CSV table of C-alpha atoms and ligand atoms in Angstrom, one decimal:
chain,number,residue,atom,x,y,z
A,1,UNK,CA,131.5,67.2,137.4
A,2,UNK,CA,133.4,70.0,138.4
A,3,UNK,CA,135.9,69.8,136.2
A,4,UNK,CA,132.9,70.2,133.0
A,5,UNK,CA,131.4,72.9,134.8
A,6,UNK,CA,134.4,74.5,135.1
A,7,UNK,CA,135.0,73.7,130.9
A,8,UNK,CA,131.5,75.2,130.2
A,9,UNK,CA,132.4,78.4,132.3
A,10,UNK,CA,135.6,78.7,130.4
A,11,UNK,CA,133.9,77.7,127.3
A,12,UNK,CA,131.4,80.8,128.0
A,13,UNK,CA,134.3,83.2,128.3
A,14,UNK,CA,136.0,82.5,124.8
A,15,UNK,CA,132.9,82.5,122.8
A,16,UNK,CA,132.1,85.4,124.7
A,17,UNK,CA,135.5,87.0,123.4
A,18,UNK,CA,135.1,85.9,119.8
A,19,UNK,CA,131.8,87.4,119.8
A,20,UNK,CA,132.8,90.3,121.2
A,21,UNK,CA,136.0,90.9,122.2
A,22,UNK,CA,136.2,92.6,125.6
A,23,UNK,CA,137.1,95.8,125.4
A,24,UNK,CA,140.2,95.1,127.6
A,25,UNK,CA,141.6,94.0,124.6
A,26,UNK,CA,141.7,97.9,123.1
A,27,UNK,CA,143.8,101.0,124.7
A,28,UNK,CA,142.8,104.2,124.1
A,29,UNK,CA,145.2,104.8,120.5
A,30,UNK,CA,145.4,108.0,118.4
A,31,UNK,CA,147.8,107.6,115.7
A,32,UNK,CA,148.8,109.8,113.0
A,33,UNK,CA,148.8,108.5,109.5
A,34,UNK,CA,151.3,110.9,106.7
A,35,UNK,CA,150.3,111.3,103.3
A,36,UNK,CA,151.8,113.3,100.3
A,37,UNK,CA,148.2,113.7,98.6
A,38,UNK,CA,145.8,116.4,99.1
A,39,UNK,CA,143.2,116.3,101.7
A,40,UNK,CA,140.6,115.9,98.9
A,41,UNK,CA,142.0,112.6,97.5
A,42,UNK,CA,140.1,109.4,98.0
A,43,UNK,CA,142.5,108.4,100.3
A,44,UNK,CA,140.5,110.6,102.3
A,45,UNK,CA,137.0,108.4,102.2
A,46,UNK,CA,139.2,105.4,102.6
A,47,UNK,CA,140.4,106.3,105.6
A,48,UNK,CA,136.7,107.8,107.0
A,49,UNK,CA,135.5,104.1,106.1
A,50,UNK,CA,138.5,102.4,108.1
A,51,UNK,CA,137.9,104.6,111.0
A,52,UNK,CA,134.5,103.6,111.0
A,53,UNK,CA,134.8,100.2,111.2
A,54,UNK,CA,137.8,100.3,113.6
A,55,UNK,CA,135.4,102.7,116.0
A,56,UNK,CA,132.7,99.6,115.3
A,57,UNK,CA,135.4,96.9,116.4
A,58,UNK,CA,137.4,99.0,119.1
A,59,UNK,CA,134.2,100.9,121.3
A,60,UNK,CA,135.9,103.9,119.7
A,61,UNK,CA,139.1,103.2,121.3
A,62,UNK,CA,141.0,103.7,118.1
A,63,UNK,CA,141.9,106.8,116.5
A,64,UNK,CA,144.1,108.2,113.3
A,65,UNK,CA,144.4,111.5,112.3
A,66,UNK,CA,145.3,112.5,108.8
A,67,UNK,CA,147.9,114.4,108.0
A,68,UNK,CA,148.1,115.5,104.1
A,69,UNK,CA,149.9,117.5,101.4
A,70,UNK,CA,153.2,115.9,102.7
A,71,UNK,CA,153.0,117.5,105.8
A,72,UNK,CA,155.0,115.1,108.1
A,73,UNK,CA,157.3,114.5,104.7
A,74,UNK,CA,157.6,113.0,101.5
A,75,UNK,CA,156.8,109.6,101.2
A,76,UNK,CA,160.0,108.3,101.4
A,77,UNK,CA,161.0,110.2,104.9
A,78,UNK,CA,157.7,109.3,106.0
A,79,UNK,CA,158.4,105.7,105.8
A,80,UNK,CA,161.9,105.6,107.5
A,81,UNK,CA,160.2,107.6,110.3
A,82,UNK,CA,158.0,104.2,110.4
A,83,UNK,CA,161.0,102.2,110.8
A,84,UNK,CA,163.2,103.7,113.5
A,85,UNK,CA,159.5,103.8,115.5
A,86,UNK,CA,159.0,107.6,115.8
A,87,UNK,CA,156.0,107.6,113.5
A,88,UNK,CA,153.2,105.4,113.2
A,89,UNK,CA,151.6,104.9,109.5
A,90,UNK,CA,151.9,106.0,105.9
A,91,UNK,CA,149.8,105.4,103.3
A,92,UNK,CA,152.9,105.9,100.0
A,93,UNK,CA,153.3,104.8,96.8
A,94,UNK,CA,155.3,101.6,96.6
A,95,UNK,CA,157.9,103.1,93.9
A,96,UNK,CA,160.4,105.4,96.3
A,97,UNK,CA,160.8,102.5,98.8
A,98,UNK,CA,162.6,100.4,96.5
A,99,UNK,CA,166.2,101.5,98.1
A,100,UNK,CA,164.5,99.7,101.5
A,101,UNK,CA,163.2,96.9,99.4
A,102,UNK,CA,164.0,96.3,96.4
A,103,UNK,CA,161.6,93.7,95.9
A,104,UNK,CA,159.1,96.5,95.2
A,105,UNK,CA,160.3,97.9,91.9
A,106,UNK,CA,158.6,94.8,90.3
A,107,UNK,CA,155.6,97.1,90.5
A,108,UNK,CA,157.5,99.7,88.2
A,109,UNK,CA,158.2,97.3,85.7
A,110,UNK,CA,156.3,99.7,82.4
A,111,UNK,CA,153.1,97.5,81.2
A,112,UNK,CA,153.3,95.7,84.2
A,113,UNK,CA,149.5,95.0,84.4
A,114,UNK,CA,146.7,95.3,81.9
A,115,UNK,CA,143.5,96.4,84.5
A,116,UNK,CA,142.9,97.2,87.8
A,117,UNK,CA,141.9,93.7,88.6
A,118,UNK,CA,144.5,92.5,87.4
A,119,UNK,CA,146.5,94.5,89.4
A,120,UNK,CA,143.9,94.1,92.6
A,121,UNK,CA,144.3,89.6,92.0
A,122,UNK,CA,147.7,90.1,92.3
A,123,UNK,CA,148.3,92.3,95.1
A,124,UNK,CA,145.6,90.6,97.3
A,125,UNK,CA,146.3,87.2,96.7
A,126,UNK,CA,149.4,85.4,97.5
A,127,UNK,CA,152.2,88.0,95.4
A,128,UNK,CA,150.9,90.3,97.8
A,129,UNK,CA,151.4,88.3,101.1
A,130,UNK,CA,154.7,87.8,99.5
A,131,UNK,CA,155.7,90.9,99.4
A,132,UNK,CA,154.4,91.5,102.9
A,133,UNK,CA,156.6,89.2,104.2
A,134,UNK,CA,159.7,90.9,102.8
A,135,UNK,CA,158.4,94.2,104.2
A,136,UNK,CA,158.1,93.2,107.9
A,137,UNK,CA,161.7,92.2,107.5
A,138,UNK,CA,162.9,95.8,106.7
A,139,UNK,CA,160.5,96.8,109.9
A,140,UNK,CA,157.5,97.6,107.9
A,141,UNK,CA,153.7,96.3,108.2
A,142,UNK,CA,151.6,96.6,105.1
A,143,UNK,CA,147.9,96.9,106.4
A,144,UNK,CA,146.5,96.3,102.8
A,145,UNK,CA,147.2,97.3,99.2
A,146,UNK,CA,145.3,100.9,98.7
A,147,UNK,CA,145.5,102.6,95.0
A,148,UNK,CA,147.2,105.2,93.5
A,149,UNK,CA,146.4,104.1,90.0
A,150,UNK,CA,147.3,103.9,86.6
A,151,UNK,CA,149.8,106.6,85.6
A,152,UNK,CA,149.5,109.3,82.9
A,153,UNK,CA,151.7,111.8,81.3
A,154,UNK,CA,151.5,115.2,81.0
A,155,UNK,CA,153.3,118.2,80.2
A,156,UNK,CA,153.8,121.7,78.8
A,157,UNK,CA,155.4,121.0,75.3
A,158,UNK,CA,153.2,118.9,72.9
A,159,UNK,CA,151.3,116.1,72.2
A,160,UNK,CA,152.3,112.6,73.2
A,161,UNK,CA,151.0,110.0,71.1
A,162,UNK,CA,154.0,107.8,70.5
A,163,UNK,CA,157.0,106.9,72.1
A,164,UNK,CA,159.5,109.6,70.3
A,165,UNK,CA,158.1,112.3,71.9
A,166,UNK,CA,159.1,111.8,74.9
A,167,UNK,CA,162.8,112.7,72.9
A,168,UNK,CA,164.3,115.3,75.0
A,169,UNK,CA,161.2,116.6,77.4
A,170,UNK,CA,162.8,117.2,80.9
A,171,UNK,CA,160.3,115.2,82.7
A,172,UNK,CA,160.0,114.6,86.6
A,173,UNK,CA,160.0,111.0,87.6
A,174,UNK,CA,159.7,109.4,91.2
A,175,UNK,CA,162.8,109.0,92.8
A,176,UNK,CA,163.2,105.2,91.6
A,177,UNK,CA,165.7,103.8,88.7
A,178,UNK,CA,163.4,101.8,87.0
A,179,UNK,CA,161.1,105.0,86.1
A,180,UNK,CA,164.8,106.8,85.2
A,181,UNK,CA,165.3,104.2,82.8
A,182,UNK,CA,162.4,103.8,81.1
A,183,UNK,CA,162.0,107.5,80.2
A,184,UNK,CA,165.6,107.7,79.3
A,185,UNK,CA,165.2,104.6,77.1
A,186,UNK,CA,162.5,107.1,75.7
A,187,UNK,CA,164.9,109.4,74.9
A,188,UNK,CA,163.6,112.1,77.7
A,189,UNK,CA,165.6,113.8,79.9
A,190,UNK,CA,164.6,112.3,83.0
A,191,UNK,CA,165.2,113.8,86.4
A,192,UNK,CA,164.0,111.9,89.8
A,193,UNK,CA,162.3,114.2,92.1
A,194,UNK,CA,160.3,113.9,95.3
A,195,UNK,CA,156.6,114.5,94.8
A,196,UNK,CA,156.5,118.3,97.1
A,197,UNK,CA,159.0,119.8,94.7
A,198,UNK,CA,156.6,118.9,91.3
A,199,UNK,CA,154.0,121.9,91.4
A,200,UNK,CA,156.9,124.6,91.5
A,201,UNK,CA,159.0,122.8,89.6
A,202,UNK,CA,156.6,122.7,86.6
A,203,UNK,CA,155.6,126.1,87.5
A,204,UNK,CA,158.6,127.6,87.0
A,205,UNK,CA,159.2,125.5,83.8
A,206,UNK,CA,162.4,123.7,85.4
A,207,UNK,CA,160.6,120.4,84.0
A,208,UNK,CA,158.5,120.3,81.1
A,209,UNK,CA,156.6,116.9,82.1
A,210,UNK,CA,155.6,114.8,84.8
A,211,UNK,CA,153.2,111.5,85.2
A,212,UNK,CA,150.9,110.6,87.9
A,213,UNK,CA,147.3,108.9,88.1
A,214,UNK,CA,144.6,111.6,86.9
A,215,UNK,CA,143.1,111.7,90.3
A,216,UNK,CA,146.2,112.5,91.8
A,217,UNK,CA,147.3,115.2,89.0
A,218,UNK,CA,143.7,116.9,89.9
A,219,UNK,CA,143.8,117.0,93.6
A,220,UNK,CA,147.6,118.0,93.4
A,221,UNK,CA,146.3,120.7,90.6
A,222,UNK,CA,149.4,120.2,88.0
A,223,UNK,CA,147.1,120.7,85.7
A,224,UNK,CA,146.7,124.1,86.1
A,225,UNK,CA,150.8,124.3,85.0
A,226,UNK,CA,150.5,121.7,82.8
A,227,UNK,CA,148.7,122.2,78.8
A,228,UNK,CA,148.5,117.9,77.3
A,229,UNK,CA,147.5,115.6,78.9
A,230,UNK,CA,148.1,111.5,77.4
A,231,UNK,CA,146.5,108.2,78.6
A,232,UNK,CA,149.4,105.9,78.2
A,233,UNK,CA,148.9,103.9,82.0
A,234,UNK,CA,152.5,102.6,81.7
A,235,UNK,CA,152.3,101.5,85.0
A,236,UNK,CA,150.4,101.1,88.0
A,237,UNK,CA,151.2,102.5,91.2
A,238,UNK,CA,149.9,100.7,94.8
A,239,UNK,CA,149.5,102.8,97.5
A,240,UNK,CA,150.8,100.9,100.8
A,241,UNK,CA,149.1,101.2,104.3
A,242,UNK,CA,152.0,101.1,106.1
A,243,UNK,CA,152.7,100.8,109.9
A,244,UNK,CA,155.7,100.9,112.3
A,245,UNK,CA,156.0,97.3,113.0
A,246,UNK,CA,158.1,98.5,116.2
A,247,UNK,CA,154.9,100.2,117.0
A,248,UNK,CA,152.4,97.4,116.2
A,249,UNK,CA,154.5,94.6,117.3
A,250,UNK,CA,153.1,96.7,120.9
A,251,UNK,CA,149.8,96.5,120.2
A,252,UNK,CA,147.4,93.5,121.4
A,253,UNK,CA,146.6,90.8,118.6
A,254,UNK,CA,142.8,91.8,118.4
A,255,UNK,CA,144.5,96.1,117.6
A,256,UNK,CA,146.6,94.3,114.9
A,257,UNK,CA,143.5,92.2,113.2
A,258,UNK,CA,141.2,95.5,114.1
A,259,UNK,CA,143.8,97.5,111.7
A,260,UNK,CA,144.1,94.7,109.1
A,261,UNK,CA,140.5,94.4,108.7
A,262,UNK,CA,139.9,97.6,108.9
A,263,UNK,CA,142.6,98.4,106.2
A,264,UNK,CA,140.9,96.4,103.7
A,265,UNK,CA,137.5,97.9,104.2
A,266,UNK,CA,139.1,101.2,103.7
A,267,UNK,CA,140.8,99.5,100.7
A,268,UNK,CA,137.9,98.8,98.9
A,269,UNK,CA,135.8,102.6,99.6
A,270,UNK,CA,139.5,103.7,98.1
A,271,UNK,CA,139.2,101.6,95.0
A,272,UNK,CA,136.1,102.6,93.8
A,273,UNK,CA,135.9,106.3,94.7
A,274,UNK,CA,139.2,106.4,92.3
A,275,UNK,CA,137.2,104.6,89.5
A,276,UNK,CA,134.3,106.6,89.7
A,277,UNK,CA,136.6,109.7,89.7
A,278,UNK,CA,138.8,109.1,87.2
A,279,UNK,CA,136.5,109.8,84.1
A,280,UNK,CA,135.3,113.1,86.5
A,281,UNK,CA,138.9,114.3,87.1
A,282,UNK,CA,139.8,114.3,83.4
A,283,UNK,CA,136.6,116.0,82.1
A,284,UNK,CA,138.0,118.1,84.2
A,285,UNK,CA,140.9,118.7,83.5
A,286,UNK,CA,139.9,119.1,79.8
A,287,UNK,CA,137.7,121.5,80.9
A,288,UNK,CA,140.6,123.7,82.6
A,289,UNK,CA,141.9,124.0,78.9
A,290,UNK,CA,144.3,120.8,78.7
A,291,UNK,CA,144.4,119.2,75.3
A,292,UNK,CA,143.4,115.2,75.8
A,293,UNK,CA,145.7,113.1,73.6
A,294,UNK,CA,145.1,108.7,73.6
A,295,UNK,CA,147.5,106.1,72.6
A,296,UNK,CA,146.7,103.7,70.2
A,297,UNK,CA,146.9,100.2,71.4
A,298,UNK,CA,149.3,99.6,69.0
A,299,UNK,CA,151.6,102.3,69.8
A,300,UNK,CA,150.7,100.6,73.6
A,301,UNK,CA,152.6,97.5,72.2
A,302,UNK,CA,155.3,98.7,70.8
A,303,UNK,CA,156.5,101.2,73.9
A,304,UNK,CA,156.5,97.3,76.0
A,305,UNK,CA,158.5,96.3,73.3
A,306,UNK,CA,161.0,99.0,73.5
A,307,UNK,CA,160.7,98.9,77.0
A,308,UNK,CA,162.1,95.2,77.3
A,309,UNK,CA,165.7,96.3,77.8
A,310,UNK,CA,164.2,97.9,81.3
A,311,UNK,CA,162.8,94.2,82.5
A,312,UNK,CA,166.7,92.9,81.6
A,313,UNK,CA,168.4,95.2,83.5
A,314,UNK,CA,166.4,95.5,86.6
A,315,UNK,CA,165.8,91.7,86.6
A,316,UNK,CA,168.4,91.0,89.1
A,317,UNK,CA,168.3,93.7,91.6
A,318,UNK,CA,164.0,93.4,92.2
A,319,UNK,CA,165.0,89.5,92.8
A,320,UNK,CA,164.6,87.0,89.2
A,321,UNK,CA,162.4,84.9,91.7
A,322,UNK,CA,159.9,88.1,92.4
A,323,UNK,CA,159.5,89.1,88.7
A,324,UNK,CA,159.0,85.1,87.7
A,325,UNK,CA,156.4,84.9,89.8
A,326,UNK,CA,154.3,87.8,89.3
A,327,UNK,CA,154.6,87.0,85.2
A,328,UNK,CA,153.4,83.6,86.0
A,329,UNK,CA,150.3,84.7,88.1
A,330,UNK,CA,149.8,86.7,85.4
A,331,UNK,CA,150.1,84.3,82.6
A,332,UNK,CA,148.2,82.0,84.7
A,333,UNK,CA,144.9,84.6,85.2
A,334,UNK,CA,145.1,85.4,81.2
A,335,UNK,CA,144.6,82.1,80.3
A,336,UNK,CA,141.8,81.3,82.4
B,1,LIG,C1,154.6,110.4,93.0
B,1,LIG,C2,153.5,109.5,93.5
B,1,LIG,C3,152.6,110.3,94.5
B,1,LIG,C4,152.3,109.7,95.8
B,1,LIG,C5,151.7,110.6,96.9
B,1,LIG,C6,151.8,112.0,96.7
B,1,LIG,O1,154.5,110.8,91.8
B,1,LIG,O2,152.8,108.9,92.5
B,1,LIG,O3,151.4,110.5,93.8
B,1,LIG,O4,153.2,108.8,96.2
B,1,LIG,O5,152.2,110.3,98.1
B,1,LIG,O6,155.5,110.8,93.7
């Protein structure tokens, strides 16, 4: 008798906590979260829509500020300051990390993925949670999979329609030998540079070309030193969430489902902000005087097919395993 009573009391008080967890369970958190795009960048309504649902979830407990425009770093200082536990969060593109984990570059790979939900399966499904796991290993938490997009060329010298004219434009890529070598392979004169040096950098005519989603060419405003603009999406680019794991690894188990869940509701405000800007952004952009140039499906084909001595070579050092399993979860969704 006593004994059930005291299992209904006991029952009360988890239920209770499920429902609503007691705020016990939250400390008072402000944490800062970098990021090398502009204020103006969805990123920005993502990050409004995960602090909403964290207040919801936390009693207001948990805070992020933004910081923007690379203003605690590039994205790659940024992340290491996640590591050694003297920063909290980062949202960066997945391609200057690879020297942390290699494993990444298998997003780099040119004409990787064919939509966004193709890219959006893979990274939320099970690839993804794969290379999670390899990320809390080099002391980094990946809240969710956010979006920097498809990536476009532009530049100050001519029209791209086909691969050859790429020959001998000095063209900015990420810091990230996969990028190097497929630009090279096009015969440019590639040259790896963090994303804060771009602007001046095409300014001043020291490059001739650089590529970057159309959302993030606007808000960065390269196109105001920049005259073509071509759609050739040779690769999509994730944006990570990251977090210090040294930092969360502190923080209660109901802080650490709070950020994941909130991270994917912020995930999907992200998403789809991007799509509906896109078409906006390069209207734009068209309008600012750039000359709008599309590849032909064909011509599409044939830069993958030039571009296979890049999956050969970099094979190996993302991991064989990696790259054979994201083709084969690709494979597998095309077929179906
Ligand atoms: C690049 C990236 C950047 C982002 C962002 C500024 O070109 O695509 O858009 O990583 O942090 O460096």
């Amino acid at each position: 008798m006593k004994n059930s009573k005291l299992k209904a009391a006991l029952m009360a008080t988890v239920v209770c906590a499920v429902a609503n967890p007691a705020l016990a369970d939250f400390k008072d958190r402000n944490f800062r979260v970098s990021n090398g795009v502009a204020e103006d960048h969805p990123v920005h309504n993502g990050m409004d829509a995960m602090q909403a649902c964290l207040d919801d979830r936390t009693g207001g407990k948990m805070k992020m500020t933004g910081f923007w425009g690379g203003a605690l770093g590039g994205d790659l200082q940024a992340t290491q300051a996640l590591r050694s536990g003297v920063q909290e969060a980062v949202v960066t593109s997945s391609s200057p990390l690879v020297g942390i984990e290699p494993a990444l570059g298998v997003f780099d790979l040119p004409f990787l993925f064919r939509s966004n939900e193709e890219a959006y399966a893979v990274m939320d499904g099970e690839f993804g949670d794969f290379i999670n796991e390899k990320l809390e290993k080099v002391g980094l938490v990946n809240l969710a999979y956010w979006e920097n997009g498809f990536r476009n060329v532009s530049n100050s010298k001519r029209p791209i329609t086909k691969w050859e004219d790429f020959e001998g434009l000095k063209m900015r890529v990420m810091q990230n030998n996969i990028f190097l070598d497929t630009f090279s392979n096009f015969e440019a004169n590639a040259t790896p540079m963090s994303f804060g040096e771009v602007f001046s950098a095409l300014e001043t005519k020291a490059i001739d070309a650089q590529e970057n989603p159309y959302v993030t060419i606007d808000t960065s405003k390269f196109y105001e030193v920049q005259s073509y603009i071509s759609e050739t999406k040779h690769s999509y680019t994730p944006f990570l969430f990251l977090f210090s794991k040294a930092i969360f690894d502190t923080y209660s188990p109901e802080e650490q489902a709070a950020l994941r869940d909130c991270a994917a509701v912020g995930r999907d405000v992200e998403r789809e902000v991007i799509q509906t800007l896109n078409q906006e952004s390069l209207a734009k952009m068209e309008e600012e005087g750039l000359q709008f140039n599309v590849v032909s499906a064909e011509e599409l084909e044939r830069m993958l097919e030039k571009s296979q001595p890049v999956y050969d070579k970099h094979k190996t050092e993302i991991g064989a395993d990696v790259v054979e399993m994201v083709q084969s979860t690709l494979t597998e969704m095309r077929s179906n």
